[in-house]
């Protein structure tokens, strides 16, 4: 798993801090959208014929939103590397 994370960073991170998660998401061809999710901070949507999508709730603190996006990108990288997606799957990152 470390090699996977290292590969994502090598491919999409510009080595500047703070890490530009939007740039990484764009490089991974992941759509990031905002919508109310209640207690859930981030939601990952994976579907066979669409780009992966992360939905973030703006009501959560910025640090929590950033964690949600980073965590979701990790799930997307992991799942897309080992799973052939044949139907819509949804994963949430709770509070």
CSV table of N, CA and C in Angstrom, one decimal:
chain,number,residue,atom,x,y,z
A,1,UNK,N,0.8,-1.2,0.0
A,1,UNK,CA,0.0,0.0,0.0
A,1,UNK,C,0.9,1.3,0.0
A,2,UNK,N,2.0,1.2,0.6
A,2,UNK,CA,2.9,2.3,0.6
A,2,UNK,C,3.4,2.7,-0.8
A,3,UNK,N,3.6,1.7,-1.6
A,3,UNK,CA,4.1,1.9,-3.0
A,3,UNK,C,2.9,2.6,-3.8
A,4,UNK,N,1.7,2.2,-3.5
A,4,UNK,CA,0.6,2.8,-4.2
A,4,UNK,C,0.5,4.3,-3.8
A,5,UNK,N,0.6,4.6,-2.6
A,5,UNK,CA,0.5,6.0,-2.2
A,5,UNK,C,1.7,6.8,-2.7
A,6,UNK,N,2.8,6.2,-2.7
A,6,UNK,CA,4.0,6.8,-3.3
A,6,UNK,C,3.9,7.1,-4.8
A,7,UNK,N,3.3,6.1,-5.4
A,7,UNK,CA,3.0,6.3,-6.9
A,7,UNK,C,2.1,7.4,-7.2
A,8,UNK,N,1.0,7.5,-6.4
A,8,UNK,CA,0.1,8.6,-6.6
A,8,UNK,C,0.7,10.0,-6.4
A,9,UNK,N,1.5,10.1,-5.3
A,9,UNK,CA,2.2,11.3,-5.0
A,9,UNK,C,3.2,11.7,-6.1
A,10,UNK,N,4.0,10.7,-6.5
A,10,UNK,CA,5.0,10.9,-7.6
A,10,UNK,C,4.4,11.4,-8.8
A,11,UNK,N,3.2,10.9,-9.1
A,11,UNK,CA,2.5,11.2,-10.4
A,11,UNK,C,1.8,12.5,-10.3
A,12,UNK,N,1.3,12.9,-9.2
A,12,UNK,CA,0.3,14.1,-9.1
A,12,UNK,C,0.7,15.2,-8.1
A,13,UNK,N,1.7,15.0,-7.3
A,13,UNK,CA,2.0,16.0,-6.3
A,13,UNK,C,3.1,16.9,-6.8
A,14,UNK,N,2.9,18.2,-6.6
A,14,UNK,CA,3.9,19.2,-7.0
A,14,UNK,C,5.0,19.5,-6.0
A,15,UNK,N,4.9,18.7,-4.9
A,15,UNK,CA,5.9,18.8,-3.8
A,15,UNK,C,5.8,20.2,-3.0
A,16,UNK,N,4.7,20.8,-3.1
A,16,UNK,CA,4.5,22.1,-2.4
A,16,UNK,C,3.5,21.8,-1.2
A,17,UNK,N,3.7,22.6,-0.1
A,17,UNK,CA,2.8,22.5,1.0
A,17,UNK,C,2.0,23.7,1.2
A,18,UNK,N,0.8,23.7,1.6
A,18,UNK,CA,0.0,22.5,1.8
A,18,UNK,C,-0.2,21.7,0.5
A,19,UNK,N,-0.4,20.4,0.7
A,19,UNK,CA,-0.7,19.6,-0.5
A,19,UNK,C,-2.0,20.1,-1.2
A,20,UNK,N,-1.9,20.2,-2.5
A,20,UNK,CA,-3.0,20.7,-3.3
A,20,UNK,C,-3.8,19.5,-3.7
A,21,UNK,N,-4.8,19.1,-2.9
A,21,UNK,CA,-5.6,17.9,-3.1
A,21,UNK,C,-6.5,18.1,-4.4
A,22,UNK,N,-6.9,19.3,-4.8
A,22,UNK,CA,-7.6,19.5,-6.0
A,22,UNK,C,-6.8,19.1,-7.2
A,23,UNK,N,-5.5,19.4,-7.2
A,23,UNK,CA,-4.6,19.1,-8.3
A,23,UNK,C,-4.4,17.6,-8.4
A,24,UNK,N,-4.3,16.9,-7.2
A,24,UNK,CA,-4.1,15.5,-7.2
A,24,UNK,C,-5.4,14.8,-7.7
A,25,UNK,N,-6.6,15.3,-7.3
A,25,UNK,CA,-7.8,14.7,-7.7
A,25,UNK,C,-8.0,14.9,-9.2
A,26,UNK,N,-7.6,16.1,-9.7
A,26,UNK,CA,-7.7,16.3,-11.2
A,26,UNK,C,-6.8,15.4,-11.9
A,27,UNK,N,-5.6,15.2,-11.4
A,27,UNK,CA,-4.6,14.3,-12.1
A,27,UNK,C,-5.1,12.9,-12.1
A,28,UNK,N,-5.8,12.5,-11.1
A,28,UNK,CA,-6.4,11.1,-11.0
A,28,UNK,C,-7.7,11.0,-11.8
A,29,UNK,N,-8.1,12.1,-12.4
A,29,UNK,CA,-9.4,12.2,-13.1
A,29,UNK,C,-10.6,11.9,-12.1
A,30,UNK,N,-10.5,12.5,-11.0
A,30,UNK,CA,-11.6,12.4,-10.0
A,30,UNK,C,-12.4,13.7,-9.9
A,31,UNK,N,-13.7,13.6,-9.9
A,31,UNK,CA,-14.5,14.8,-9.8
A,31,UNK,C,-14.8,15.0,-8.3
A,32,UNK,N,-14.6,16.3,-7.9
A,32,UNK,CA,-14.9,16.7,-6.5
A,32,UNK,C,-16.1,17.6,-6.5
A,33,UNK,N,-17.1,17.3,-5.8
A,33,UNK,CA,-18.3,18.1,-5.8
A,33,UNK,C,-18.7,18.4,-4.3
A,34,UNK,N,-19.6,19.4,-4.1
A,34,UNK,CA,-20.1,19.7,-2.8
A,34,UNK,C,-21.6,19.5,-2.7
A,35,UNK,N,-22.0,19.0,-1.6
A,35,UNK,CA,-23.4,18.8,-1.3
A,35,UNK,C,-23.6,18.5,0.2
A,36,UNK,N,-24.8,18.8,0.7
A,36,UNK,CA,-25.0,18.5,2.1
A,36,UNK,C,-25.1,17.0,2.3
A,37,UNK,N,-24.3,16.5,3.3
A,37,UNK,CA,-24.3,15.1,3.6
A,37,UNK,C,-24.6,14.8,5.1
A,38,UNK,N,-25.0,15.8,5.8
A,38,UNK,CA,-25.3,15.5,7.2
A,38,UNK,C,-24.0,15.2,8.0
A,39,UNK,N,-24.1,14.1,8.8
A,39,UNK,CA,-22.9,13.8,9.6
A,39,UNK,C,-21.7,13.3,8.9
A,40,UNK,N,-22.0,12.8,7.6
A,40,UNK,CA,-20.9,12.3,6.8
A,40,UNK,C,-20.1,13.5,6.2
A,41,UNK,N,-18.8,13.4,6.2
A,41,UNK,CA,-18.0,14.5,5.7
A,41,UNK,C,-17.8,14.3,4.2
A,42,UNK,N,-17.5,13.1,3.8
A,42,UNK,CA,-17.1,12.8,2.4
A,42,UNK,C,-17.8,11.5,1.9
A,43,UNK,N,-18.1,11.5,0.7
A,43,UNK,CA,-18.7,10.3,0.1
A,43,UNK,C,-18.0,10.0,-1.2
A,44,UNK,N,-17.7,8.7,-1.5
A,44,UNK,CA,-17.0,8.3,-2.7
A,44,UNK,C,-18.0,7.6,-3.6
A,45,UNK,N,-18.1,8.0,-4.8
A,45,UNK,CA,-19.0,7.3,-5.8
A,45,UNK,C,-18.1,6.7,-6.9
A,46,UNK,N,-18.2,5.4,-7.0
A,46,UNK,CA,-17.5,4.7,-8.1
A,46,UNK,C,-18.5,4.0,-9.0
A,47,UNK,N,-18.5,4.3,-10.3
A,47,UNK,CA,-19.4,3.6,-11.2
A,47,UNK,C,-18.6,3.3,-12.5
A,48,UNK,N,-19.1,2.2,-13.1
A,48,UNK,CA,-18.3,1.6,-14.2
A,48,UNK,C,-18.1,2.6,-15.4
A,49,UNK,N,-19.1,3.4,-15.7
A,49,UNK,CA,-18.9,4.3,-16.9
A,49,UNK,C,-18.8,5.7,-16.6
A,50,UNK,N,-18.4,6.1,-15.4
A,50,UNK,CA,-18.2,7.5,-15.0
A,50,UNK,C,-16.9,7.6,-14.3
A,51,UNK,N,-16.5,8.9,-14.3
A,51,UNK,CA,-15.3,9.2,-13.5
A,51,UNK,C,-15.6,9.0,-12.0
A,52,UNK,N,-14.6,8.6,-11.2
A,52,UNK,CA,-14.9,8.5,-9.8
A,52,UNK,C,-15.3,9.9,-9.2
A,53,UNK,N,-16.1,10.0,-8.2
A,53,UNK,CA,-16.5,11.3,-7.7
A,53,UNK,C,-16.5,11.3,-6.2
A,54,UNK,N,-16.0,12.4,-5.6
A,54,UNK,CA,-15.9,12.6,-4.2
A,54,UNK,C,-16.9,13.7,-3.9
A,55,UNK,N,-17.8,13.5,-3.0
A,55,UNK,CA,-18.7,14.6,-2.6
A,55,UNK,C,-18.3,15.0,-1.2
A,56,UNK,N,-18.2,16.3,-1.0
A,56,UNK,CA,-17.8,16.9,0.3
A,56,UNK,C,-18.9,17.8,0.8
A,57,UNK,N,-19.1,17.7,2.2
A,57,UNK,CA,-20.1,18.6,2.8
A,57,UNK,C,-19.3,19.8,3.4
A,58,UNK,N,-19.7,21.0,2.8
A,58,UNK,CA,-19.0,22.3,3.3
A,58,UNK,C,-19.3,22.6,4.7
A,59,UNK,N,-20.3,22.0,5.3
A,59,UNK,CA,-20.6,22.4,6.7
A,59,UNK,C,-19.5,21.9,7.7
A,60,UNK,N,-18.7,21.0,7.3
A,60,UNK,CA,-17.6,20.5,8.2
A,60,UNK,C,-16.4,21.4,8.1
A,61,UNK,N,-15.6,21.5,9.2
A,61,UNK,CA,-14.4,22.3,9.2
A,61,UNK,C,-13.5,22.0,8.0
A,62,UNK,N,-12.8,23.0,7.5
A,62,UNK,CA,-11.9,22.8,6.4
A,62,UNK,C,-10.9,21.7,6.6
A,63,UNK,N,-10.3,21.5,7.8
A,63,UNK,CA,-9.4,20.4,8.0
A,63,UNK,C,-10.1,19.1,7.8
A,64,UNK,N,-11.3,19.0,8.3
A,64,UNK,CA,-12.1,17.7,8.1
A,64,UNK,C,-12.4,17.5,6.6
A,65,UNK,N,-12.7,18.5,5.9
A,65,UNK,CA,-12.9,18.4,4.5
A,65,UNK,C,-11.7,17.9,3.8
A,66,UNK,N,-10.5,18.5,4.1
A,66,UNK,CA,-9.3,18.0,3.5
A,66,UNK,C,-9.0,16.6,3.8
A,67,UNK,N,-9.2,16.2,5.1
A,67,UNK,CA,-9.0,14.8,5.5
A,67,UNK,C,-9.9,13.9,4.7
A,68,UNK,N,-11.1,14.3,4.5
A,68,UNK,CA,-12.1,13.5,3.8
A,68,UNK,C,-11.7,13.3,2.3
A,69,UNK,N,-11.2,14.4,1.7
A,69,UNK,CA,-10.8,14.3,0.3
A,69,UNK,C,-9.6,13.4,0.2
A,70,UNK,N,-8.6,13.6,1.1
A,70,UNK,CA,-7.4,12.8,1.0
A,70,UNK,C,-7.7,11.3,1.3
A,71,UNK,N,-8.5,11.0,2.2
A,71,UNK,CA,-8.9,9.7,2.6
A,71,UNK,C,-9.7,9.0,1.4
A,72,UNK,N,-10.6,9.8,0.8
A,72,UNK,CA,-11.3,9.3,-0.3
A,72,UNK,C,-10.4,9.0,-1.5
A,73,UNK,N,-9.4,9.9,-1.8
A,73,UNK,CA,-8.5,9.6,-2.9
A,73,UNK,C,-7.7,8.3,-2.6
A,74,UNK,N,-7.4,8.1,-1.4
A,74,UNK,CA,-6.7,6.8,-1.1
A,74,UNK,C,-7.6,5.6,-1.4
A,75,UNK,N,-8.9,5.7,-1.0
A,75,UNK,CA,-9.8,4.6,-1.3
A,75,UNK,C,-9.9,4.4,-2.9
A,76,UNK,N,-10.0,5.5,-3.6
A,76,UNK,CA,-10.2,5.4,-5.0
A,76,UNK,C,-8.9,4.8,-5.6
A,77,UNK,N,-7.7,5.3,-5.2
A,77,UNK,CA,-6.5,4.7,-5.8
A,77,UNK,C,-6.4,3.2,-5.5
A,78,UNK,N,-6.7,2.8,-4.3
A,78,UNK,CA,-6.7,1.4,-3.9
A,78,UNK,C,-7.7,0.6,-4.6
A,79,UNK,N,-8.9,1.0,-4.7
A,79,UNK,CA,-10.0,0.2,-5.3
A,79,UNK,C,-9.8,0.2,-6.8
A,80,UNK,N,-9.4,1.2,-7.4
A,80,UNK,CA,-9.2,1.2,-8.9
A,80,UNK,C,-8.0,0.4,-9.3
A,81,UNK,N,-7.1,0.2,-8.3
A,81,UNK,CA,-5.9,-0.6,-8.7
A,81,UNK,C,-6.1,-2.1,-8.5
A,82,UNK,N,-7.1,-2.5,-7.7
A,82,UNK,CA,-7.3,-3.9,-7.5
A,82,UNK,C,-8.7,-4.5,-7.9
A,83,UNK,N,-9.6,-3.6,-8.2
A,83,UNK,CA,-11.0,-4.0,-8.4
A,83,UNK,C,-11.5,-3.6,-9.7
A,84,UNK,N,-12.1,-4.5,-10.5
A,84,UNK,CA,-12.8,-4.0,-11.7
A,84,UNK,C,-14.1,-3.6,-11.3
A,85,UNK,N,-14.5,-2.4,-11.6
A,85,UNK,CA,-15.7,-1.8,-11.1
A,85,UNK,C,-16.8,-2.2,-12.1
A,86,UNK,N,-17.8,-2.9,-11.6
A,86,UNK,CA,-18.9,-3.4,-12.5
A,86,UNK,C,-20.2,-2.8,-12.1
A,87,UNK,N,-20.3,-2.2,-10.9
A,87,UNK,CA,-21.6,-1.6,-10.5
A,87,UNK,C,-21.2,-0.4,-9.6
A,88,UNK,N,-22.2,0.4,-9.4
A,88,UNK,CA,-21.9,1.6,-8.5
A,88,UNK,C,-21.7,1.2,-7.1
A,89,UNK,N,-20.6,1.7,-6.5
A,89,UNK,CA,-20.3,1.4,-5.1
A,89,UNK,C,-20.2,2.8,-4.4
A,90,UNK,N,-20.7,2.9,-3.2
A,90,UNK,CA,-20.6,4.1,-2.4
A,90,UNK,C,-19.9,3.8,-1.1
A,91,UNK,N,-18.9,4.6,-0.7
A,91,UNK,CA,-18.2,4.5,0.6
A,91,UNK,C,-18.3,5.9,1.2
A,92,UNK,N,-18.5,5.9,2.5
A,92,UNK,CA,-18.6,7.2,3.2
A,92,UNK,C,-17.5,7.2,4.3
A,93,UNK,N,-17.0,8.5,4.5
A,93,UNK,CA,-16.1,8.8,5.6
A,93,UNK,C,-16.8,9.5,6.7
A,94,UNK,N,-17.1,8.8,7.8
A,94,UNK,CA,-17.9,9.4,8.8
A,94,UNK,C,-17.2,10.4,9.7
A,95,UNK,N,-17.8,10.9,10.6
A,95,UNK,CA,-17.3,11.9,11.6
A,95,UNK,C,-16.3,11.3,12.5
